[in-house]
Amino acid sequence: MALKIVKGSIDRMFDKNLQDLVRGIRNHKEDEAKYISTCIDEIKQELKQDNIAVKANAVCKLTYLQMLGYDVSWAAFNIVEVMSSSKFTYKRIGYLAASQCFHESTDVIMLTTNQIRKDLSSPNQYDTGVALTGLSCFVTPDLARDLANDIMTLMSHTKPYIRKKAVLIMYKVFLKYPESLRPAFPRLKEKLEDPDPGVQSAAVNVICELARRNPKNYLSLAPLFFKLMTSSTNNWVLIKIIKLFGALTPLEPRLGKKLIEPLTNLIHSTSAMSLLYECVNTVIAGHDVNGSPFLPPFSLALFLFLRFQLCVQKLRILIEDSDQNLKYLGLLAMSKILKTHPKSVQSHKDLILQCLDDKDESIRLRALDLLYGMVSKKNLMEIVKKLMLHVDKAEGTTYRDELLTKIIDICSQSNYQYITNFEWYISILVELTRLEGTRHGHLIASQMLDVAIRVKAIRVFAVAQMATLLDNAHLMTGNVQRKGICEVLYAAAWICGEFSEHLENPMQTLEAMLRPKVATLPGHIQAVYVQNAAKLFATLLKNQEGNTDRTAAQETSQLMIDRLPLFVQSANLEVQERASCILQLVKYIQKLQQKDVEVAEEVIALFAGELNPVAPKAQKKVPVPEGLDLDAWINEPPSESESEDEQPKAIFAKEEPKHSRARHTEVDEKELAKRREARKQEQANNPFYIKASPSSQKVYQEAPGVEHIPVVQIDLSVPLKVPGLPMSDQYVKLEEERRQKERVEKKKKEKKKRKEKRGGRGKKHDSGPESEEDITPAHMVDIVTEEMPENALPSDDDDKDPNDPHKALDIDLDKPLADSEKLPVRSHRAAEALKSPAEDGDAESPASQEPKKKSSKEKREKKKDKDGDRKVSVKNGNPTRETALWMYIYGDKKSSKHKKKKQKREKEEKEKKKKKKHHHHHHHSDGGGEESVQNGTVEEEEPLPVSVCHQSFTEIDIQGNLQDGSQVVVSVIFENKCDNFLKTMEFNVLDSLNSKLQRPEGSGPHDGLSVPFQLPPGVSNEARFVFTMQSIVMPQKLKGTLTFIIKDSSTHEKLDFKLHFTCSSYLITTPCYSDAFAKLLESGDLKCSSVRLEGVNMPFHHLLARICFHHHFSVVERIDSCASMYSRSIQGHHVCLLVKTSGQTVSIDAKCDEPTLLGNVLDEIKQTFSQC
Amino acid sequence: MIKAILIFNNHGKPRLSKFYEHYSEDTEQQIIRETFHLVSKRDENVCNFLEGGMLIGGSDYRLIYRHYATLYFVFCVDSSESELGILDLIQVFVETLDKCFENVCELDLIFHVDKVHNILAEMVMGGMVLETNMNEIITQVDSQNKMEKSEQSP
């Protein structure tokens, strides 16, 4: 009975598929979260089942939950399990889940490399397709490097479905592994002319994406694209190509005129609006170039101009179109023209301003963008006025904020070039502070500061405005919604303080700054308030001491002393510190005042000097002095052991008790003055300090431009607005009047001039054509330029993002490929480097010694490597083909030094009959010397006594077979590198007592196995052979031969090779849960052994990945720099590892029920790491 | 490049989300919410383009969307894609869904989000447009489904 219930519930659990889950969630609207958490518990149960169907179902549900925002990364390992199912149904579920939730820092990704490689080479095209799709979403630099070669092979797959996917994914591979671009590029280029339109489209897609970032590298492809453009009928491809040409034409002016004809044809013939639009866009780009220094013949230029006009006209039609999409795109295209042809856009100002009233926000934003480039001195005020109207009307803060930033952008662009009246601009800024709920308070504030600092003539006006703002601060702080805007008070307070000498009523402002309400402002603003209150105080003292009545000055001090304690209690450290400092100072001053000492001069000296604006990038531009290395250690860093020793000391030996501050206060005023003087000196000599310019001496003189003090208008009718501020509109009127007057005057003058001198025309003409020039600024404005450090480095790369992945793809693609650039292929480790001397029977042979040396150098840099090669050839005394052969092999290995899942041994022979004898010797010797260490085996092909160049290429992968504890599958890839057809290949191995090649029934123990295919030139294929093993505790070596017939010569040829079965190849990656692992260790029937690796210089996860990868382990648990790993042999031996690392030392403690096997595995691990 | 493809209904419930760049689950949800907020407040007869939100995109990116009955289909793309081209692609996507589900409606997407993903995978791969020909897409989807069936029957 109970069993029945359990069974029933299990059944139900299994039954809940994705649809049930969705239905369930919909039925539990009130307690969705609770329902989902029970579902997740069920899923966890399901994932523990062995049944892959159940697991896949669970993963499928997780994918859905991920979309709802649940983190499912905990199931990453199960996803990998489902991915590796042999059934397409489950595999697809697994890959989908992986593509949704894997990313670069998902650590199980490193376990997937082998699986993905297997799927990529699956005979089923959909397995491959699914793997490619998944990989495109989660490819990491490691995966890209390891799989680049496999994907590149797929680019020539027989099925177009695979080809197009492989081509497309190459872009992702390039991004993650830029070194692959050059080797893969020729094939990619080939695919532009693929017979299948889908593949072609994919190749165009990838190249366009690459060329967009680095167009100059792809100029050489222009003819090819040109051909495609005139032949293709696929709109999608055409659009891409036309876009690409848009990027190329600026670089190659001749292209522009070549394109005109086909583009015009397209413009006239196509019915697809999308294509038409892109054509127009590109014609515009083409035109731009022809306006540049590379001016084509005049007639052509004229033609282009007409064309261009047509395009702009066409754009106008687009904008007037009732279809909103075309309107939007028309504006977008206009903004492209604007950069080069502002005038032709300016003539459409009416239309663009009209778009500002559009109901569609996207269109309004586009129009705004255009306005930015359209302003001139003449129309700035008008445009801004229009924008201000929109600000008032705008609903929704996003659009209003956008308007606000645009207004500021427009006004401040190119160093306030278009502003003729800064009073107007300040009042615009002040008006903007009335916006409700804007996020851009700081933007307005920084503009206020910038203008007040850099435009000296405006300070009087600015200070008056800011004082009013401070007085009305309650309007800004009262409302929670207006929080962003209170940033403006920061600027207001600073300006009033810094330029306090211009204040009309400093006492009132001081009081405004010390109101208790100020304490509700954000800390950094309060701090500025306090500091600037002190500046104001200094100015006040100066004014008041001039009077005969001293009480006023004392009252001011009293005010400070009364109000400051509020800030001393502030929770903000900055405020507290400044307030207490200033409070003490004022108290001291008060004491002096009571003694009738004149203090104003000294107090004011505290804030003497003028602050000059510093360019935003100034600090970055300071050149690093010669010989200064900022990365070098000043003192040698303490070693780890040392610091451990010293730590306890530090606890007991406490620092000396600090002297209280009182000590510092003892320093008398004179000393202070002296120090100040010294500091000033030091600052004067220090380029990093903002120096007081000579003009600062005049600070306390009467400021210029008193006549600019405006008549303040009080506007009481609108209570919400800040009262007492002049409206910017007035300035517009004033400005118009002023301009009118100027014009009249100018005319008068001109008339006079004309009367005086008839020949003076030329001069007049200079200022004549553009009325821009006629507009003189209202004030003689001196815009202070921002300071730059002396000898600043002129660099224009400031704006480039160093993290841009496309920077790495800026690669010259026309250079021929160097060997060192080959894609890493799965290859066997450099066997020579690992082979023990005892094994090396032919050590005397010079040919086998050379490679040995070479391989030890493998890791070094290219240059060194080349040198090494040269040495080899010299020593050989025979710099001929054989040495070339060796160089080739080693060059290749170097590029494949990365960790790799499988190994591949590459071997090639190039031979001529003449050297036959020599060769024989040579190859025999190396044949004896080649053994691989890891789970793969080396394959030797002996020289072929053929007159043609002959190369063969083999790859071996040995894998244990789980089904049968004594079987090992060896897959060999044969590649025919010669020019002749190879047939009747036979593979034979000399059996040993322990291991036997499985032969079909009826054949004798020494018969070879025929390879089930023939090899045309340049083709590779894979064959699998099964071996039976008696014991797996020891590594094995088997000798074998491959015989084959070369078709034309019909001679029998023979290649000898050796197969090396490592112990690691008998291990099978088996996941193990930590509880099971713990039980296993506790069981006590495992033998222990350990090994220490020195000088391993790689991150811990790489180290683990390497072990997982080469020796088929899986990580059970990882804690910091310690990890437990597990694997199982095909005969069921458990192997457990505990890997710890500290510094460059790695210690591995291992347990296994078979000590010999364990010893051998550890030796192999040691060898893996001795190579790196 | 396409940065993300989102499908949600008139109430902002996600029906499919495909991000071609990694975001945390929380950010993904925020992006969906933000995008819904931006898109849903737009009238029916305004343009289909939208400058991207705060979370996704930046100046080079824009949202291109279409509204069908109860569903919004939103693509977030950069400037290398043709705006009108993507609009056509959305149309192809929806027509393909219509063919594969026979008169597609929101419920089909709700209950078979995995199938929608599989169809999408034949059109867009890793953020790049793979295939725009509807017949080709349907052929590939169908033969994969056939394969799935053949695996289940024996």
XYZ file of N, CA, C and O in Angstrom, chain A residues 20-103:
336
model
N 2.681 21.356 -17.797
C 2.044 21.271 -16.477
C 2.560 22.364 -15.562
O 1.814 22.947 -14.777
N 3.856 22.618 -15.685
C 4.445 23.655 -14.848
C 3.805 25.006 -15.147
O 3.375 25.724 -14.242
N 3.716 25.314 -16.442
C 3.126 26.596 -16.831
C 1.687 26.675 -16.343
O 1.253 27.672 -15.761
N 0.954 25.574 -16.536
C -0.448 25.549 -16.113
C -0.526 25.771 -14.608
O -1.326 26.555 -14.122
N 0.358 25.073 -13.908
C 0.369 25.192 -12.447
C 0.615 26.628 -12.015
O -0.060 27.151 -11.124
N 1.576 27.263 -12.652
C 1.893 28.648 -12.280
C 0.690 29.544 -12.542
O 0.344 30.404 -11.744
N 0.008 29.279 -13.643
C -1.159 30.105 -13.960
C -2.300 29.877 -12.977
O -3.103 30.766 -12.727
N -2.351 28.662 -12.433
C -3.419 28.372 -11.472
C -3.088 28.858 -10.067
O -3.914 28.813 -9.177
N -1.854 29.241 -9.853
C -1.478 29.695 -8.514
C -1.087 31.162 -8.565
O -0.004 31.548 -8.152
N -1.968 31.955 -9.068
C -1.627 33.377 -9.257
C -1.324 34.064 -7.929
O -0.488 34.958 -7.867
N -2.016 33.627 -6.852
C -1.855 34.347 -5.584
C -0.525 33.999 -4.918
O 0.134 34.855 -4.354
N -0.182 32.721 -4.977
C 1.056 32.332 -4.284
C 2.046 31.730 -5.280
O 2.555 30.634 -5.087
N 2.292 32.494 -6.325
C 3.144 32.003 -7.396
C 4.531 31.616 -6.884
O 5.038 30.529 -7.161
N 5.109 32.522 -6.094
C 6.479 32.293 -5.626
C 6.567 30.992 -4.843
O 7.500 30.198 -5.021
N 5.544 30.770 -4.010
C 5.559 29.566 -3.177
C 5.440 28.326 -4.060
O 6.162 27.342 -3.884
N 4.524 28.433 -5.023
C 4.326 27.291 -5.912
C 5.606 26.964 -6.660
O 6.019 25.812 -6.760
N 6.259 28.013 -7.152
C 7.471 27.774 -7.934
C 8.561 27.174 -7.055
O 9.307 26.295 -7.485
N 8.610 27.600 -5.797
C 9.675 27.037 -4.959
C 9.438 25.549 -4.720
O 10.385 24.766 -4.649
N 8.152 25.126 -4.617
C 7.934 23.677 -4.504
C 8.307 22.981 -5.812
O 8.863 21.884 -5.805
N 8.030 23.660 -6.925
C 8.396 23.070 -8.213
C 9.902 22.895 -8.303
O 10.391 21.883 -8.803
N 10.616 23.899 -7.813
C 12.073 23.805 -7.890
C 12.561 22.640 -7.043
O 13.477 21.907 -7.426
N 11.912 22.434 -5.892
C 12.298 21.281 -5.067
C 12.092 19.983 -5.843
O 12.931 19.085 -5.812
N 10.948 19.897 -6.523
C 10.680 18.695 -7.328
C 11.755 18.523 -8.399
O 12.258 17.421 -8.624
N 12.085 19.638 -9.016
C 13.074 19.568 -10.090
C 14.397 19.052 -9.539
O 15.068 18.216 -10.144
N 14.727 19.499 -8.343
C 15.973 19.035 -7.730
C 15.938 17.526 -7.536
O 16.933 16.840 -7.740
N 14.759 17.049 -7.132
C 14.617 15.597 -6.980
C 14.803 14.898 -8.335
O 15.511 13.895 -8.432
N 14.177 15.460 -9.330
C 14.234 14.835 -10.651
C 15.662 14.800 -11.182
O 16.067 13.854 -11.848
N 16.395 15.856 -10.862
C 17.765 15.911 -11.365
C 18.646 14.846 -10.736
O 19.675 14.475 -11.273
N 18.207 14.346 -9.569
C 19.001 13.305 -8.912
C 18.770 11.934 -9.521
O 19.525 11.005 -9.261
N 17.706 11.813 -10.311
C 17.420 10.528 -10.951
C 18.487 10.193 -11.978
O 19.132 11.083 -12.530
N 18.588 8.904 -12.251
C 19.555 8.495 -13.254
C 18.996 8.599 -14.657
O 19.738 8.700 -15.624
N 17.666 8.568 -14.724
C 17.014 8.567 -16.026
C 17.214 9.903 -16.745
O 16.832 10.962 -16.259
N 17.807 9.843 -17.931
C 18.135 11.071 -18.644
C 16.879 11.803 -19.105
O 16.837 13.036 -19.155
N 15.810 11.010 -19.383
C 14.566 11.650 -19.826
C 14.021 12.538 -18.717
O 13.560 13.663 -18.965
N 14.091 12.043 -17.498
C 13.598 12.823 -16.364
C 14.449 14.074 -16.190
O 13.950 15.182 -15.972
N 15.743 13.894 -16.317
C 16.647 15.030 -16.164
C 16.370 16.088 -17.221
O 16.320 17.278 -16.927
N 16.208 15.621 -18.448
C 15.988 16.565 -19.546
C 14.699 17.343 -19.298
O 14.648 18.561 -19.487
N 13.678 16.639 -18.841
C 12.413 17.302 -18.551
C 12.611 18.371 -17.484
O 12.103 19.499 -17.591
N 13.394 18.016 -16.460
C 13.649 18.974 -15.383
C 14.393 20.193 -15.909
O 14.064 21.342 -15.585
N 15.385 19.953 -16.755
C 16.174 21.064 -17.301
C 15.304 21.961 -18.166
O 15.409 23.191 -18.144
N 14.395 21.326 -18.901
C 13.480 22.081 -19.749
C 12.648 23.044 -18.907
O 12.456 24.205 -19.253
N 12.189 22.541 -17.776
C 11.388 23.388 -16.889
C 12.254 24.513 -16.308
O 11.789 25.638 -16.154
N 13.493 24.182 -16.014
C 14.375 25.206 -15.458
C 14.575 26.350 -16.452
O 14.658 27.511 -16.070
N 14.654 25.985 -17.718
C 14.826 27.024 -18.730
C 13.670 28.002 -18.686
O 13.849 29.207 -18.815
N 12.475 27.449 -18.464
C 11.312 28.325 -18.374
C 11.411 29.216 -17.139
O 11.169 30.421 -17.203
N 11.804 28.613 -16.026
C 11.890 29.390 -14.791
C 12.963 30.469 -14.902
O 12.838 31.549 -14.333
N 14.004 30.159 -15.658
C 15.053 31.156 -15.851
C 14.464 32.403 -16.514
O 14.806 33.530 -16.156
N 13.578 32.193 -17.455
C 12.968 33.332 -18.136
C 12.163 34.185 -17.157
O 12.066 35.388 -17.301
N 11.600 33.505 -16.140
C 10.822 34.251 -15.157
C 11.718 34.938 -14.133
O 11.234 35.582 -13.219
N 13.018 34.765 -14.265
C 13.925 35.494 -13.385
C 14.512 34.667 -12.257
O 15.083 35.221 -11.326
N 14.369 33.352 -12.334
C 14.959 32.527 -11.283
C 16.371 32.113 -11.678
O 16.617 31.760 -12.829
N 17.256 32.197 -10.719
C 18.632 31.808 -10.987
C 18.716 30.287 -11.010
O 18.349 29.626 -10.047
N 19.162 29.733 -12.123
C 19.220 28.275 -12.202
C 20.658 27.800 -12.380
O 20.899 26.668 -12.767
N 21.593 28.673 -12.072
C 22.987 28.306 -12.324
C 23.417 27.099 -11.483
O 24.373 26.416 -11.827
N 22.695 26.833 -10.411
C 23.052 25.674 -9.574
C 22.912 24.362 -10.342
O 23.496 23.355 -9.972
N 22.135 24.383 -11.401
C 21.913 23.135 -12.140
C 22.851 23.015 -13.333
O 22.643 22.157 -14.189
N 23.855 23.885 -13.372
C 24.725 23.918 -14.557
C 25.289 22.541 -14.894
O 25.325 22.145 -16.061
N 25.670 21.803 -13.861
C 26.262 20.504 -14.149
C 25.245 19.556 -14.773
O 25.558 18.815 -15.702
N 24.013 19.622 -14.284
C 22.976 18.765 -14.862
C 22.700 19.144 -16.310
O 22.412 18.294 -17.136
N 22.811 20.432 -16.576
C 22.605 20.866 -17.953
C 23.662 20.224 -18.847
O 23.362 19.735 -19.939
N 24.892 20.208 -18.348
C 25.964 19.574 -19.125
C 25.644 18.103 -19.348
O 25.826 17.567 -20.445
N 25.118 17.450 -18.320
C 24.761 16.035 -18.467
C 23.741 15.838 -19.579
O 23.857 14.928 -20.396
N 22.718 16.733 -19.569
C 21.672 16.590 -20.581
C 22.228 16.897 -21.971
O 21.869 16.249 -22.954
N 23.137 17.885 -22.020
C 23.768 18.213 -23.297
C 24.481 17.008 -23.889
O 24.533 16.827 -25.098
N 25.054 16.181 -23.010
C 25.865 15.093 -23.538
C 25.059 13.826 -23.802
O 25.615 12.789 -24.139
N 23.733 13.942 -23.666
C 22.902 12.793 -24.023
C 23.071 12.485 -25.506
O 23.328 13.365 -26.318
N 22.907 11.213 -25.841
C 23.099 10.853 -27.248
C 21.841 11.133 -28.068
O 21.880 11.162 -29.276
N 20.724 11.350 -27.393
C 19.487 11.612 -28.117
C 19.357 13.086 -28.442
O 19.541 13.946 -27.584
N 19.008 13.322 -29.676
C 18.888 14.707 -30.143
C 17.890 15.499 -29.306
O 18.130 16.637 -28.923
N 16.756 14.867 -28.976
C 15.718 15.545 -28.212
C 16.284 16.163 -26.941
O 16.028 17.320 -26.627
N 17.056 15.358 -26.210
C 17.568 15.829 -24.928
C 18.729 16.788 -25.128
O 18.875 17.772 -24.412
N 19.530 16.444 -26.113
C 20.681 17.292 -26.402
C 20.213 18.728 -26.681
O 20.756 19.686 -26.176
N 19.148 18.822 -27.443
C 18.648 20.144 -27.801
C 18.169 20.884 -26.556
O 18.411 22.065 -26.383
N 17.499 20.157 -25.678
C 17.045 20.785 -24.429
C 18.235 21.284 -23.632
O 18.258 22.400 -23.118
N 19.263 20.434 -23.576
C 20.460 20.802 -22.813
C 21.132 22.038 -23.381
O 21.454 22.974 -22.649
N 21.316 22.036 -24.683
C 21.992 23.180 -25.294
C 21.170 24.459 -25.163
O 21.721 25.542 -24.985
N 19.853 24.325 -25.241
C 19.013 25.517 -25.086
C 19.202 26.095 -23.688
O 19.414 27.298 -23.513
N 19.152 25.202 -22.690
C 19.321 25.668 -21.316
C 20.692 26.320 -21.150
O 20.825 27.373 -20.528
N 21.709 25.691 -21.743
C 23.052 26.237 -21.612
C 23.136 27.610 -22.265
O 23.733 28.530 -21.718
N 22.497 27.749 -23.420
C 22.596 29.033 -24.109
C 21.864 30.118 -23.340
O 22.183 31.289 -23.456
N 20.879 29.721 -22.519
C 20.149 30.729 -21.765
C 20.876 31.131 -20.483
O 20.720 32.241 -20.022
N 21.627 30.203 -19.898
C 22.161 30.583 -18.588
C 23.674 30.424 -18.424
O 24.200 30.814 -17.393
N 24.387 29.910 -19.409
C 25.846 29.844 -19.250
C 26.455 31.174 -19.666
O 25.967 31.846 -20.553
N 27.540 31.515 -19.032
C 28.294 32.694 -19.459
C 29.752 32.468 -19.078
O 30.092 31.413 -18.545
